[in-house]
Amino acid sequence: MTLSDPKASSVQTLAMETYARRSFNYLDRMADKDGLPYFNIFWTKPAEAAHDWPDFGDVMSRQLQAAVMARHMTGREAQLEKIWLKKILSLMDPASGLLVRPETSYCRSVADPGDQALTLYALVTAYQDAPGQELKKTILKLINGIRRKVDGEGEKSGYLSGFLIKSLMSAARVLMDEPAFLLAGRLTKHVFEKTSTFSPDNHFRHGGHMHGNLRTLLGAADYALKAGDPELFSRVDALYRYVRSESTRFGFLPEQIGRKGDIVLCETCALMDYVGLAATLANHGHPEYWDDIERTARNQLIESQLVDASWLESPDESGGAQDTAQFTWSAIGDRMIGGYAGWSSPTHFLAARETLNAHWGGPELKDKTRAFQNCCGGSGTHAFYIIWKNAARFKDGCLTVNLHVDKLLPQAEIRCYQPYEGLLKVELREDCRVRVRIPSFVKPEEVRVEVMRGNEGQAKGQNQGERLEPRFWGNYAELEGRRAGDVLRVYYPVPEFTDEAVIGNPGHRQYRYRATWKGDTVVRMEALGDEFKTGYSDFDKRDVPIFYGKEGPGPLYQRQGMMSATVPALAPLHLDSSLIDFWF
């Protein structure tokens, strides 16, 4: 049960583990009998899932990486984790070192640059989880295969792609591979100096894809840090601030910048790289971006995980079409619980009924609306892992609490009661200094800190501890010399307020919303203005049904329970002992 689950009988504190656990239903079930995941989930009657070319190198690599991360967050292993790793390794071409898709009725046998990027990142994650010489050899051979493609295909090569930089940097750091680092530098130089991906005044070119550009920036930030390039790092920061200007306060990001129509969509893959880039910048000199991460996590990201699939029609158990090698119709809605939105609006899980006929799929996939694109299936869990890993850190005798979410470290247990109460509680298990980020809606003079020493105060039923006076430094409250057994309570007001947001493409229809906030959490989302039934799709070249108002599939922000004064139950936590960390 979660804060945003309409079926919950009680509410819980906010823990990223909750969402990772829910993702196992999707990870375990949305695959065929051989373990191959499905990219397409169509909003047909009944709903159907279909294999497509991304399933081999794209979707399966993301699923593997998500499964490894979810295991570190929960202690539970996805049923298909080992199968996915085995299948990916079986697709690695011995001659080139690259992942090559098999030839099928819906897939050509090619070595795609995007596949190599996602496969490399997933294999490095698997290697950091369980190092092995054979896996290391596979990774190094893949890096060498990518390098040969870059060398051999020249300036027009699809392998001169910024999407590869973060993957190469993960290998450069985890495997300490110098060729990966040098290749990441070549690609970074190419993207920033020889392409029009990013304008000289640090904007995206018209038509820029948010996920692709953010992944490029995430890799460039990592490269700048390792190379010691402050100018590049500063430029990445400027581009991040541009992305912030295109986002809403609650984390809605347009999938595509500057579409020529009335459709604007939010993709979970983009949210993943948005919080990843923000965390990288926040960990290295820009702590003000923790507020962006917290608001995105509490709002658009959480709402992007499916909890209610009643809008997806499934056939009766007694009948319906039999599954084929490419299609399945069985219990699609139930199997997708825990999956993630590909094209949401601020009020609905799916923003528009587009078919993308001119852009995607063979004849068997035409004239159908995708309810989900399952590249987002692994990306959502990846995003929750980023937030979980960066929520609090212990380094050099100091506990730093960056996000007001629950977290369990060997040195401390952290609990937060937003939005029901402005209270962050830290139970220390080790002597240390403590730093707690103060939310942007709180003034330093509004913060009250108390300490109970050991369990004595709680045993006596005391509700109030000794008052402490923190030192405020930037957006952190700092407490020196705390002892193991201390229970710190940081109190602050959680104001309720409203603001308005507008989304839409320049020169086309704009959609207005009023968000009601309690602190960093949206507790109500209201569409303002006309309830448009259709809008022009530049992909479909016609008007299509749209869902930017009150009516549509999978209503979001059903959070009426958050308006009341409630004492939430403590969410189950899992100890963070993971070494997988690509943002610090």
XYZ file of C-alpha atoms in Angstrom:
584
model
C 0.000 0.000 0.000
C 1.244 3.464 -0.836
C 0.326 7.057 -0.320
C -1.180 7.259 -3.804
C -2.869 3.832 -3.871
C -6.656 4.325 -3.955
C -7.117 0.760 -2.684
C -4.978 1.266 0.427
C -6.792 0.877 3.734
C -4.124 2.926 5.486
C -1.313 5.178 4.399
C 2.407 4.717 4.861
C 5.461 6.887 5.064
C 7.216 7.448 1.735
C 9.780 4.729 0.940
C 11.189 3.998 -2.496
C 11.209 0.292 -1.596
C 7.403 0.345 -1.821
C 7.485 1.102 -5.540
C 10.335 -1.296 -6.261
C 8.317 -4.105 -4.660
C 5.279 -3.269 -6.758
C 7.419 -3.403 -9.918
C 8.063 -7.139 -9.440
C 4.527 -7.953 -10.574
C 5.278 -6.295 -13.909
C 8.853 -7.575 -14.210
C 7.859 -11.170 -13.446
C 4.716 -11.372 -15.573
C 4.980 -9.115 -18.636
C 7.114 -11.536 -20.647
C 6.446 -14.560 -22.809
C 7.009 -18.191 -21.814
C 10.707 -17.873 -22.771
C 11.226 -14.718 -20.712
C 11.285 -12.211 -23.584
C 9.581 -8.961 -22.499
C 7.029 -7.079 -24.607
C 7.630 -3.516 -25.794
C 4.080 -2.800 -26.986
C 0.970 -2.761 -24.818
C -1.943 -1.705 -27.023
C -5.148 -0.060 -25.819
C -7.319 -2.351 -27.883
C -10.433 -4.352 -26.994
C -9.221 -6.515 -25.395
C -5.829 -5.047 -24.518
C -2.907 -6.858 -26.113
C 0.870 -7.017 -25.791
C 3.099 -7.484 -28.821
C 6.773 -8.198 -29.347
C 8.751 -5.682 -31.386
C 12.394 -5.026 -32.268
C 13.227 -3.162 -28.991
C 12.520 -6.286 -26.936
C 16.002 -7.788 -27.371
C 18.574 -5.061 -26.762
C 16.491 -2.186 -25.403
C 13.675 -3.493 -23.219
C 15.453 -6.607 -21.933
C 18.591 -4.658 -20.966
C 16.527 -2.071 -19.086
C 14.565 -4.859 -17.374
C 17.769 -6.607 -16.291
C 19.223 -3.403 -14.872
C 15.950 -2.635 -13.080
C 15.789 -6.155 -11.647
C 19.311 -5.885 -10.213
C 18.504 -2.485 -8.719
C 15.154 -3.654 -7.336
C 16.904 -6.600 -5.652
C 19.316 -4.229 -3.939
C 16.354 -2.107 -2.797
C 14.217 -4.974 -1.502
C 16.270 -8.142 -1.035
C 14.001 -9.935 -3.516
C 15.091 -11.364 -6.882
C 12.945 -11.004 -9.978
C 12.003 -14.375 -11.427
C 13.524 -13.532 -14.812
C 16.704 -11.726 -13.729
C 19.082 -14.619 -14.426
C 17.192 -15.555 -17.598
C 17.532 -12.009 -18.951
C 21.267 -11.952 -18.295
C 21.682 -15.307 -20.015
C 19.595 -14.236 -23.021
C 21.496 -10.957 -23.413
C 24.844 -12.756 -23.296
C 23.582 -15.205 -25.925
C 22.944 -12.257 -28.279
C 26.523 -10.962 -28.051
C 28.248 -11.557 -31.389
C 31.642 -13.299 -30.854
C 33.177 -11.586 -33.869
C 32.187 -7.953 -33.264
C 31.535 -8.039 -29.527
C 28.234 -6.213 -30.136
C 24.694 -7.245 -29.272
C 22.990 -8.321 -32.484
C 19.222 -8.667 -32.616
C 17.974 -11.964 -34.042
C 16.067 -12.109 -37.311
C 12.336 -12.555 -36.649
C 9.057 -11.677 -38.356
C 9.100 -8.344 -36.466
C 12.841 -7.693 -36.131
C 15.822 -7.384 -38.467
C 19.233 -8.734 -37.489
C 21.196 -5.559 -36.743
C 23.671 -4.170 -34.205
C 21.919 -0.968 -33.149
C 23.850 1.826 -31.323
C 21.038 2.361 -28.811
C 21.031 -1.348 -28.004
C 24.778 -1.248 -27.320
C 24.386 1.726 -24.970
C 21.639 0.093 -22.913
C 23.283 -3.329 -22.923
C 26.629 -1.913 -21.784
C 25.017 -0.002 -18.895
C 23.055 -3.097 -17.828
C 26.085 -5.402 -18.001
C 28.229 -2.984 -15.974
C 25.444 -2.873 -13.376
C 25.356 -6.683 -13.309
C 29.151 -6.772 -13.019
C 29.211 -4.321 -10.105
C 26.602 -6.503 -8.434
C 28.527 -9.758 -9.053
C 32.015 -9.310 -10.578
C 33.247 -12.124 -12.808
C 36.021 -12.489 -15.345
C 33.823 -13.791 -18.159
C 31.356 -10.935 -17.766
C 34.252 -8.468 -17.650
C 35.642 -9.875 -20.905
C 32.224 -9.494 -22.536
C 31.985 -5.866 -21.407
C 35.487 -5.000 -22.626
C 34.822 -6.696 -25.953
C 31.595 -4.698 -26.309
C 33.464 -1.439 -25.641
C 36.059 -2.397 -28.243
C 33.291 -3.221 -30.722
C 31.724 0.201 -30.199
C 35.127 1.851 -30.677
C 35.684 -0.019 -33.954
C 32.299 1.177 -35.202
C 33.178 4.786 -34.343
C 36.574 4.442 -36.051
C 35.275 2.653 -39.116
C 32.064 4.498 -39.980
C 33.283 8.089 -39.834
C 31.384 11.279 -39.094
C 28.025 9.855 -40.220
C 28.164 6.919 -37.819
C 25.173 6.333 -35.588
C 27.699 5.261 -32.971
C 28.835 8.868 -32.560
C 25.956 9.127 -30.137
C 25.690 10.975 -26.856
C 23.386 8.200 -25.633
C 26.493 6.004 -25.241
C 28.484 8.372 -23.005
C 26.947 7.452 -19.631
C 27.274 3.752 -20.388
C 30.947 4.155 -21.295
C 31.555 6.230 -18.171
C 29.981 3.537 -15.999
C 32.506 1.072 -17.448
C 35.337 3.574 -17.092
C 34.609 3.935 -13.374
C 33.556 0.419 -12.362
C 36.085 -1.487 -14.479
C 38.650 1.352 -14.454
C 38.773 0.979 -18.232
C 40.807 3.743 -19.871
C 39.604 3.001 -23.449
C 35.993 3.494 -22.305
C 36.917 6.844 -20.754
C 38.757 8.005 -23.871
C 35.878 6.952 -26.111
C 33.417 8.792 -23.844
C 35.579 11.885 -24.312
C 35.510 11.533 -28.107
C 31.728 11.236 -28.135
C 31.305 14.167 -25.746
C 33.524 16.362 -27.911
C 31.633 15.324 -31.031
C 28.179 16.033 -29.561
C 29.077 19.421 -28.091
C 31.338 20.696 -30.886
C 30.122 19.106 -34.119
C 26.382 18.547 -33.785
C 23.384 20.813 -33.276
C 21.989 18.752 -30.397
C 22.520 21.646 -27.981
C 22.488 25.265 -29.119
C 25.304 27.708 -28.213
C 22.950 29.437 -25.762
C 22.275 26.083 -24.050
C 18.869 25.065 -25.352
C 17.683 21.891 -27.078
C 17.246 22.155 -30.808
C 13.625 22.040 -31.963
C 12.446 18.456 -31.893
C 14.958 17.434 -29.240
C 14.065 14.148 -27.533
C 14.071 14.630 -23.774
C 15.241 11.125 -22.772
C 18.000 11.015 -25.385
C 19.265 14.505 -24.573
C 19.112 14.015 -20.810
C 21.031 10.711 -21.067
C 23.659 12.552 -23.121
C 23.914 15.281 -20.469
C 24.097 12.708 -17.689
C 27.066 11.094 -19.412
C 28.689 14.448 -20.157
C 28.410 15.483 -16.492
C 30.083 12.234 -15.440
C 32.826 12.712 -18.024
C 33.402 16.335 -16.957
C 33.818 15.268 -13.337
C 36.339 12.542 -14.116
C 38.206 14.624 -16.705
C 38.283 17.692 -14.448
C 36.545 19.902 -16.998
C 34.674 22.689 -15.129
C 33.674 24.448 -18.357
C 31.848 21.374 -19.632
C 30.292 20.759 -16.232
C 29.056 24.357 -16.143
C 27.516 23.975 -19.580
C 25.734 20.785 -18.538
C 24.375 22.672 -15.529
C 23.096 25.454 -17.799
C 21.352 22.889 -20.006
C 19.806 21.270 -16.929
C 18.412 24.654 -15.929
C 16.903 24.929 -19.407
C 15.220 21.537 -18.887
C 13.867 22.788 -15.544
C 12.307 25.734 -17.383
C 10.504 23.288 -19.697
C 9.247 21.194 -16.764
C 6.461 21.846 -14.292
C 7.143 22.153 -10.585
C 5.610 18.704 -10.035
C 7.925 17.049 -12.571
C 5.969 16.802 -15.826
C 8.545 16.798 -18.657
C 7.627 16.986 -22.344
C 8.886 13.878 -24.146
C 9.700 15.911 -27.246
C 10.700 19.577 -27.340
C 8.857 21.712 -29.882
C 6.326 19.309 -31.392
C 4.213 20.900 -34.132
C 0.846 19.993 -32.709
C -1.429 19.848 -29.679
C 0.059 16.689 -28.114
C 2.502 16.966 -25.206
C 3.440 13.843 -23.261
C 5.569 12.830 -20.263
C 7.781 9.739 -20.565
C 9.072 7.831 -17.534
C 12.416 7.237 -19.303
C 12.924 11.010 -19.316
C 12.012 11.262 -15.615
C 14.697 8.657 -14.879
C 17.447 10.671 -16.539
C 16.075 13.954 -15.172
C 16.497 12.787 -11.561
C 19.802 11.096 -12.457
C 21.236 14.303 -13.905
C 19.853 16.386 -11.039
C 21.395 13.987 -8.496
C 24.786 14.121 -10.238
C 24.724 17.930 -10.207
C 23.394 18.076 -6.634
C 26.132 15.756 -5.382
C 28.781 17.955 -6.983
C 28.055 21.539 -6.093
C 24.358 22.176 -6.753
C 22.440 21.015 -3.656
C 19.534 23.276 -4.637
C 18.483 20.585 -7.128
C 17.492 18.153 -4.365
C 14.209 20.080 -4.251
C 13.595 19.260 -7.930
C 14.262 15.582 -7.285
C 11.996 15.424 -4.244
C 9.070 17.101 -5.979
C 9.451 14.926 -9.087
C 9.684 11.749 -7.004
C 6.661 12.546 -4.841
C 4.491 13.547 -7.775
C 4.887 12.767 -11.481
C 7.179 9.768 -10.960
C 4.989 8.061 -8.367
C 1.901 8.773 -10.457
C 3.641 7.198 -13.467
C 3.561 3.733 -11.880
C 0.380 1.821 -12.657
C -1.786 0.880 -9.661
C -5.224 0.740 -11.289
C -5.576 -1.064 -14.616
C -9.396 -1.113 -14.731
C -9.300 0.936 -17.967
C -7.514 -1.914 -19.772
C -10.051 -4.467 -20.947
C -9.028 -8.123 -20.616
C -10.849 -11.131 -22.116
C -12.828 -13.462 -19.891
C -10.771 -16.290 -18.448
C -13.076 -18.761 -20.202
C -12.440 -17.367 -23.678
C -10.416 -14.993 -25.762
C -7.740 -15.367 -28.396
C -4.880 -17.789 -27.917
C -1.410 -16.273 -27.515
C 0.919 -16.396 -30.513
C 4.676 -16.057 -30.937
C 4.266 -12.264 -31.167
C 1.025 -11.419 -29.308
C -0.539 -12.084 -25.915
C -4.002 -11.098 -24.682
C -3.999 -12.795 -21.282
C -4.737 -10.557 -18.232
C -2.837 -7.590 -19.668
C -4.098 -5.133 -17.045
C -3.177 -7.342 -14.097
C 0.238 -8.105 -15.574
C 0.974 -4.408 -16.102
C 0.426 -3.416 -12.448
C 3.774 -1.986 -11.356
C 4.684 -0.912 -14.914
C 5.202 2.700 -15.967
C 3.597 5.308 -18.181
C 5.123 6.113 -21.540
C 2.899 9.029 -22.491
C 1.076 10.562 -19.505
C -0.633 13.916 -19.047
C -0.833 15.708 -15.688
C -4.270 14.171 -15.106
C -4.232 10.795 -16.889
C -1.991 7.801 -17.380
C -2.303 8.140 -21.153
C -2.489 11.604 -22.703
C -3.631 10.860 -26.259
C -4.813 8.152 -28.650
C -1.974 8.361 -31.171
C -1.070 5.448 -33.438
C 2.388 6.625 -34.611
C 1.727 4.701 -37.859
C 4.283 6.722 -39.793
C 7.000 6.152 -37.220
C 6.733 2.655 -35.827
C 6.017 -1.006 -36.432
C 5.032 -3.433 -39.153
C 1.529 -3.860 -40.586
C 0.434 -6.026 -37.649
C 1.059 -3.073 -35.298
C -0.667 -0.345 -37.335
C -3.751 1.664 -36.331
C -3.379 0.837 -32.648
C -2.755 3.115 -29.675
C 0.006 2.125 -27.296
C -1.172 2.279 -23.709
C 2.461 1.660 -22.704
C 5.862 1.640 -24.339
C 7.817 -0.730 -22.150
C 11.211 0.913 -22.486
C 9.710 2.776 -19.508
C 9.126 -0.544 -17.712
C 12.701 -0.769 -16.479
C 13.310 2.974 -16.390
C 10.766 3.674 -13.657
C 12.402 1.278 -11.208
C 15.804 2.682 -12.217
C 14.482 6.164 -11.308
C 13.311 4.987 -7.897
C 16.735 3.425 -7.320
C 18.439 6.752 -8.083
C 16.257 8.465 -5.491
C 16.752 5.655 -2.959
C 20.523 5.648 -3.358
C 20.880 9.411 -3.095
C 18.275 10.093 -0.392
C 20.896 9.971 2.354
C 24.617 9.238 2.434
C 27.215 8.524 5.088
C 30.746 9.664 4.336
C 33.744 10.688 6.460
C 31.831 10.491 9.722
C 28.913 12.584 8.488
C 25.324 11.547 7.760
C 23.796 13.778 5.077
C 20.035 13.612 4.540
C 19.296 14.989 1.072
C 15.658 13.951 0.613
C 12.772 13.782 3.057
C 11.934 10.144 2.362
C 12.453 6.989 4.399
C 15.923 5.429 4.266
C 17.801 2.708 6.137
C 21.591 2.893 6.289
C 23.942 0.911 8.546
C 24.496 4.162 10.474
C 20.906 5.411 10.786
C 17.201 4.870 10.170
C 15.481 7.891 8.647
C 11.723 8.453 8.594
C 9.734 11.331 7.134
C 6.063 12.080 7.743
C 5.347 14.521 4.911
C 2.746 15.473 3.789
C 0.848 14.580 6.957
C 3.279 16.283 9.310
C 6.460 18.283 8.943
C 8.630 15.804 10.790
C 11.862 14.048 9.883
C 13.121 11.521 12.431
C 16.685 10.157 12.461
C 17.677 7.283 14.762
C 21.467 7.089 14.894
C 23.362 3.833 15.170
C 26.815 5.386 15.039
C 28.515 8.493 16.401
C 28.613 11.119 13.669
C 27.843 14.594 12.466
C 24.415 15.079 10.890
C 23.319 17.365 8.035
C 19.646 17.623 7.009
C 18.479 19.485 3.911
C 15.755 21.989 4.706
C 12.952 22.000 2.091
C 12.721 25.121 -0.025
C 9.284 26.005 1.398
C 10.742 26.253 4.936
C 12.641 29.186 6.458
C 15.532 28.388 8.834
C 13.798 30.129 11.737
C 10.793 27.798 11.287
C 12.881 24.681 11.955
C 12.875 23.086 15.418
C 15.260 20.249 16.282
C 14.961 17.996 19.320
C 17.010 15.030 20.503
C 16.148 12.102 22.707
C 19.233 10.345 23.983
C 19.032 6.615 23.565
C 15.714 4.892 24.115
C 15.174 6.271 27.602
C 12.849 9.069 26.577
C 10.718 6.808 24.432
C 10.556 4.175 27.149
C 9.218 6.799 29.551
C 6.632 7.921 27.014
C 8.153 11.352 26.593
C 7.010 13.252 23.506
C 9.488 16.058 23.732
C 13.250 15.916 23.753
C 16.048 18.340 24.434
C 16.038 21.344 22.108
C 19.057 21.670 19.823
C 20.230 24.718 17.897
C 21.533 23.678 14.486
C 23.933 25.692 12.382
C 22.407 26.556 9.011
C 24.752 26.390 6.069
C 23.120 26.920 2.686
C 20.033 24.729 2.562
C 21.223 22.341 5.291
C 20.822 22.268 9.058
C 24.035 20.924 10.604
C 24.312 19.164 13.958
C 27.728 18.347 15.376
C 28.773 15.569 17.712
C 25.723 13.310 17.736
C 25.926 9.946 19.488
C 24.785 6.439 18.610
C 21.331 5.974 20.117
C 20.322 9.615 19.656
C 16.902 10.097 18.100
C 16.756 13.413 16.274
C 13.459 15.030 15.367
C 13.416 17.838 12.845
C 10.091 19.714 12.859
C 8.951 22.245 10.269
C 5.655 23.596 8.916
C 4.014 21.951 5.904
C 2.103 24.791 4.259
C -0.862 24.181 1.988
C -0.903 26.353 -1.119
C -1.856 26.325 -4.785
C -0.035 27.243 -7.951
C -0.793 26.968 -11.640
C 1.116 25.270 -14.438
C 0.822 25.398 -18.209
C 1.995 22.714 -20.638
C 1.901 22.733 -24.426
C 3.969 23.178 -27.561
C 4.859 26.714 -28.761
C 2.232 28.081 -31.109
C -0.237 25.308 -30.319
C -2.836 24.561 -27.687
C -1.854 25.161 -24.072
C -3.307 23.230 -21.121
C -3.642 24.825 -17.683
C -3.654 23.140 -14.284
C -4.043 24.120 -10.658
C -2.006 22.039 -8.217
C -2.809 22.038 -4.501
C 0.324 21.362 -2.484
C 1.092 20.259 1.045
C 4.796 20.951 1.281
C 6.468 19.084 -1.594
C 3.446 16.891 -2.336
C 0.619 17.587 -4.764
C -2.586 16.519 -3.041
C -4.978 17.667 -5.774
C -4.581 18.290 -9.511
C -7.281 20.251 -11.340
C -7.488 20.883 -15.067
C -8.548 24.446 -15.844
C -10.280 25.791 -18.919
C -12.045 23.890 -21.687
C -12.328 20.097 -21.735
C -10.893 19.469 -25.207
C -11.910 16.132 -26.663
C -9.425 16.066 -29.552
C -6.157 17.696 -30.563
C -3.935 17.722 -33.633
C -1.204 15.063 -33.738
C 1.787 15.970 -35.885
C 2.750 12.275 -35.889
C -0.645 10.958 -37.036
C -1.356 14.080 -39.177
C -4.924 14.328 -37.889
C -6.976 15.118 -34.804
C -6.936 12.370 -32.180
C -8.723 11.904 -28.826
C -6.809 13.602 -25.972
C -6.979 13.429 -22.178
C -5.776 16.644 -20.572
C -8.910 17.377 -18.545
C -11.156 15.494 -16.149
C -12.039 12.579 -18.439
C -9.659 9.905 -19.622
C -7.922 6.584 -18.889
C -6.229 6.063 -15.532
C -6.936 9.258 -13.546
C -3.864 10.513 -11.683
C -3.462 12.271 -8.329
C -6.325 10.478 -6.583
C -4.955 11.683 -3.272
C -7.959 12.796 -1.269
C -6.667 10.955 1.800
C -3.634 13.187 1.960
C -5.809 16.172 2.793
C -6.629 14.855 6.262
C -4.496 14.752 9.406
C -3.306 11.150 9.475
C -0.543 9.312 11.267
C 1.014 7.136 8.549
C 2.268 3.635 9.254
C 5.988 3.049 8.819
C 6.768 1.610 5.402
C 8.970 -1.514 5.289
C 12.603 -0.637 4.514
C 15.615 -2.538 3.221
C 19.169 -1.820 4.340
C 21.269 0.012 1.764
C 24.503 -1.930 1.416
C 24.652 -1.564 -2.372
C 27.796 -0.562 -4.247
C 25.809 0.315 -7.385
C 26.152 4.071 -7.590
C 26.545 6.010 -10.834
C 25.742 9.518 -9.541
C 28.348 10.269 -6.832
